[in-house]
Amino acid sequence: MAVETPAAKPEGPPAPEEVRVGVYVCHCGLNIAGTVDCPAVARFAGTLPNVVRAVDNRYMCSDPGQEMLKKEIKEHRLNRVVVASCTPRLHEPTFRSAAEAAGLNRYLVEMANIREHCSWVHLREKEDATEKAKDLVRMAVSRASLLREQAEKTVPVRRSTLVIGGGVAGIQAALDLANAGYHVPLVERQPSIGGRMAQIDKTFPTMDCSICILAPKMSEAGRHKDIEILTNSEVAAVQGYVGNFTVTVHRTPRYVTKACTACGDCARACPVVAPNEFDMGLAARKAIYTPFAQAVPSTYSIDRNLCLNKGHVIACERCVEACQPKCIDWGQQPEDLQVEVGTIVVATGAGTFDPARLEEFGYRRLPDVITTLEFERLINAGGPTRGHLVRLSDHQEPKRVAFVQCVGSRDLRRGNPYCSNICCMETVKDALLIKEHWPDVAIDVYYMDIRAFGKGFEDLYRRAREEGVRFIRGIPGEVTPNGDGSLRLVGENTLLQERYREDYGMVILSIGLEPQADATTVQRVLTLSRSADGFFMEAHPKLQPVDTPTKGIFLAGTAESPKDIRDSVTQACAAASRANILMARGEISVEAITALVHDESCTGCGLCVKVCPYNAIRMEGEGKGRKARVIEAACAGCGTCGAECMFDAIEMRHFTDAQVYAQIDAATAEHADRKVVTFACNWCSYAGADFAGVSRMQYPPNIRIIRTMCSGRVSPRFVRYAFSRGAAAVLVSGCHLKDCHYINANSQTQRRMERLAEELKRKKIDPRRLRLEWFTAAEGQKFANTIKEMREVVVSVTTDEIQRGVAAYRGRLDGR
Amino acid sequence: MEILREARAFQCYSCGKCTAVCPVAAVDESLSPRRTVERGMAGADLYQEELVWSCVTCKACSYVCPEDVDFPGFVRSLREGMLEAGRPPDYTHGEIMQAIPRLLANRGLTPKRYDWVDRSKVSEDGKVALFLGCGPYLDTVFGYLGGGHIEIAKAAVDILNRLGIKPRILEAEACCGHDLLWTGETGTFEKLRARNQANLSSAGIEKIVFTCPECYATLKEKYKLPGIQLVHLSEVVSAAMGDGGTAALAFAPIAGRVTYQDPCRLGRHLGVVGPPRQVLDAIPDLKRAEMAHSGGLSRCCGISAWIQCNATAKRMQLERVREAREVADTLITNCPKCLVHFKCVLREEGKDVPLRVEDWTVLVARSLSGGDARDGG
């Protein structure tokens, strides 16, 4: 059921005499005051329209500072507050809370960033920094004058969570949530839950038997009255929004009923043999099978791709004949289940790097070159060799074993650029396992770095060395077969500065993790973002490590990035907790920055629907009555629809067009020909500019930043208006294309700016005056360099050129 | 410092893979690209490093380097400084192979080297040119090896004719400058480049076909030739095969056990690994096997830019021809320098290795003009 915003009457800005702005210029000790003349800025602020109080203060964010603010609001009957201090990304919540405590609506607070964007980056240009601070305050006051009170809406939330993925992370999240009283459907595409943890033999650093510690959790999940395990199932579609998701789960039938006792008679009778995926292809299974002994559910499953029976033609019934409880049912059909949940936890796990991509290691060409995952199956007592370590070529025990680290990881050219987290400890553990059973086997580990960073890891690494495992620093350049069946590794021992040529009976490649092959599908179905490494992106790497940018959807386990079991479980507990917070009260409030459609202006063209990354807008009605409707709970407030609408029918709450124009006006009030009007998105580029400030990277003081939630908010109209005001240049910035906080809204920015660039060319305006640039929150240096380059543009742009821009767009407030 | 930064040397993990695959380090264990980089980062005087001249710039290191350090580029930049520091390389063959491009750059000479061209097979004003490179000089300087370079050029013309193309042979073509570029004579290289760019851009051509991988790589990576497509002959032939143009390309049988040597510039520098093989595999009766090191891991012919012909180079060449012999009777080269170097080692140090060497272009032309039947074989 959609939660809609009723059509609103357009309300203009409050009448000027009603607005009473208080401006507070913070010294931040010497951080700001050491560069910017704060008293002068405060005096200047006092001269601006609507400002009734302008004061400077040493530390606004401190308790005394906040108390002062509250007092000021009450004493001077302020109805708008501007705090000129640090970045809003740090203290906006602080000042909003203080204002609220004084009885002022939290949305009536504006900040001017005169620290990260001013005093810290113009340390040696005090006069220019002070002038810039004045401009930033002027911009903030203009915007503040147009801010309106906002009320946050509440939306009901269903008390159930869909967990996607039945590995240890998914199982843990499901158990935590079910134990908290929520209903949890758990979707797993394999016939059994358990995932990777079920495949490995022992866990580091405790050397616990992996399946032994996992199986009880699997059983508990299988028995739990509030967990509905849906194996052989995949999520096909997700509709709705936080609190109200409707998920279509596609179930492939097992053709075996719940009456199955897992006796295995059917498998013994089945004539079809195939490699068992669970054993990495090193052992066989039948067409009717259970992937491993401790499978949950234990019900067998028929792989119809392998089974001799196709469609309705039943030619072979050996399993049916062998089955005593008579639980094989050819009549089962695939079905699509509709599941209604309030939150979703994505725990879809990771794939592994295929080392055949690095031909020098001979994987698949040479049978005695195996991966660490294949090793886990070999050494496992339940595996294909009953736990005996033997060479695949001749089933002999190897006397010398080599491990090669970083296979497919930390490789910019032919592998994945990131470190896969677990491979060092995986190898240390494997080496100890070998030594435990066959103490005379010589083990050499070829590495670049050994990362034993976690609790107990260094101890395990020490134990391995104590047992005589040699660590040789130098990755081999090739693995070649010798005539006698052994394998030769050639490389440079970088610590001894000598070449080595060593022979082994077995070479084990420590492969890295990578995103699952179907990550793109999952991403699309759930509207997730992926980070540069291809794993699913969290909302914030430090402060929101298990949230996704999509409200109501959380991440756990290796789906988010490579990690070990402990961290997967930790994240699963965290995701469960985050989901719990959303669902506990039965309702959530939505930040009041959402889109609002003004029916009387809406022509029903539908362009807004096309650009919304969240499918949060729907067209309703027919003919002249066809209007866009925003589903407020699904709206993330990116503003892309607002920028797309050609009829001014969409108002972006708290980031209105009028407010943006007011900021542009303020920024270009004086010496516009020296200024670069800069749009920066809240999540990446504004943060990148903050980072440049924190790192004290110095750059020229020409830019004036206007913050929007997303670069998709930046309409070409804003850019044209800036030119019409005589700005030297405009810089539009946002997240890198794959990293948009609002999934893909920045692709609209790119499209619009490219078209605008064409338009500028037609109007013979210097194309360097409009620049589109993407920054991550960490690219402070790139930000600073870009501003330096823009300064060259500012300095070289002639008065004629400025006038050309003014003339081209003069008098067109709407830029159409 | 700048050189280190441009080559991304600071990103070096010191993992040792470069040294592990370096063909020079394989025969001379005192040399190691990794150690050279490390010493550079530690502030050592890199102009004292032997590897600066001994590196054959084959890019095997770059192929495996996880941090994409550009060691050959690094070496190339250092070589400029080596000359300035009065530490030139050991030039081979009396420095003639450097003298020729220097003359072409500094004296603006236009050599008469196309007397052998059959004018009926080439065009005076077509849009597709064949870049000849050093072929004619190599036959003269390396006559004692039995020549074969003008033969490559003629074969290339023949193959193009069969594809319906009469290529232009540009009288004004000067040496591409590869050897000067890679021996630190950047200034002279730039003069050659300017001359070539001017002539090529104003000749009204749209495509240049190369037989020499070094000319191809140099023009592709270092020249600015807007509007001109650069392509290797093997790519042209393999594309024509793909278009179903097998009527024009009737490969006649040539019996033999061959293996293909990937030239460094064609294989690793430019990534052209498939097309030459595809064409060879289309020749009936020709059995092709891969050497132990092939494709991205292929081993260099031992010498680059006509310098440092010494025991190390000879050992590299010897090991490579032995590797070839393990899988074939004939080594197919696709680069005029590989041809010279392998023929040379087989004459002396490799006398006991029963291996023939044949150029790819010549072999393909042979097949297209009747193959064994024509040669009575």
Tab-separated table of C-alpha atoms in Angstrom, chain A residues 358-361 410-414 417 448-449 473-478 490-494 497-499 501, chain B residues 11 13-17 19-22 25-26 29 32 34-35 62-68 293 296-297 299:
chain	number	residue	atom	x	y	z
A	358	LEU	CA	47.027	-16.256	-14.192
A	359	GLU	CA	48.428	-18.763	-16.639
A	360	GLU	CA	51.879	-18.808	-15.054
A	361	PHE	CA	50.597	-20.883	-12.147
A	410	ARG	CA	46.306	-6.975	-4.753
A	411	ASP	CA	46.765	-7.122	-8.497
A	412	LEU	CA	45.929	-4.071	-10.570
A	413	ARG	CA	46.363	-5.660	-13.941
A	414	ARG	CA	45.132	-9.214	-14.082
A	417	PRO	CA	43.079	-4.694	-6.795
A	448	MET	CA	54.321	-10.483	-0.391
A	449	ASP	CA	53.056	-9.594	3.080
A	473	ARG	CA	59.123	-13.418	0.519
A	474	GLY	CA	58.873	-13.543	-3.245
A	475	ILE	CA	55.976	-14.633	-5.420
A	476	PRO	CA	56.998	-17.224	-8.028
A	477	GLY	CA	56.964	-16.221	-11.658
A	478	GLU	CA	55.934	-19.650	-12.848
A	490	VAL	CA	61.022	-20.175	-9.876
A	491	GLY	CA	61.212	-16.712	-8.408
A	492	GLU	CA	63.200	-14.177	-6.441
A	493	ASN	CA	63.668	-14.459	-2.697
A	494	THR	CA	63.459	-10.731	-2.154
A	497	GLN	CA	68.145	-11.099	-3.020
A	498	GLU	CA	68.605	-14.476	-4.671
A	499	ARG	CA	66.767	-16.445	-7.256
A	501	ARG	CA	64.276	-22.829	-7.914
B	11	GLN	CA	53.764	1.479	-5.740
B	13	TYR	CA	55.238	-4.138	-3.448
B	14	SER	CA	58.690	-5.681	-3.807
B	15	CYS	CA	56.925	-8.978	-4.464
B	16	GLY	CA	59.627	-10.244	-6.794
B	17	LYS	CA	57.386	-11.380	-9.658
B	19	THR	CA	62.527	-10.699	-11.357
B	20	ALA	CA	60.915	-14.101	-11.476
B	21	VAL	CA	59.825	-13.676	-15.099
B	22	CYS	CA	62.601	-11.380	-16.333
B	25	ALA	CA	67.527	-12.052	-14.581
B	26	ALA	CA	66.964	-15.667	-15.486
B	29	GLU	CA	71.198	-13.648	-11.364
B	32	SER	CA	66.820	-7.851	-10.799
B	34	ARG	CA	62.909	-5.168	-8.365
B	35	ARG	CA	66.263	-4.499	-6.760
B	62	SER	CA	54.916	-5.296	-16.493
B	63	TYR	CA	52.800	-8.252	-17.543
B	64	VAL	CA	52.937	-9.814	-14.090
B	65	CYS	CA	53.428	-6.739	-11.951
B	66	PRO	CA	50.451	-6.399	-9.574
B	67	GLU	CA	50.996	-2.666	-9.202
B	68	ASP	CA	51.464	-1.863	-12.874
B	293	HIS	CA	56.670	-19.654	-22.473
B	296	GLY	CA	51.862	-13.058	-22.264
B	297	LEU	CA	54.800	-14.996	-20.835
B	299	ARG	CA	60.467	-14.870	-23.901
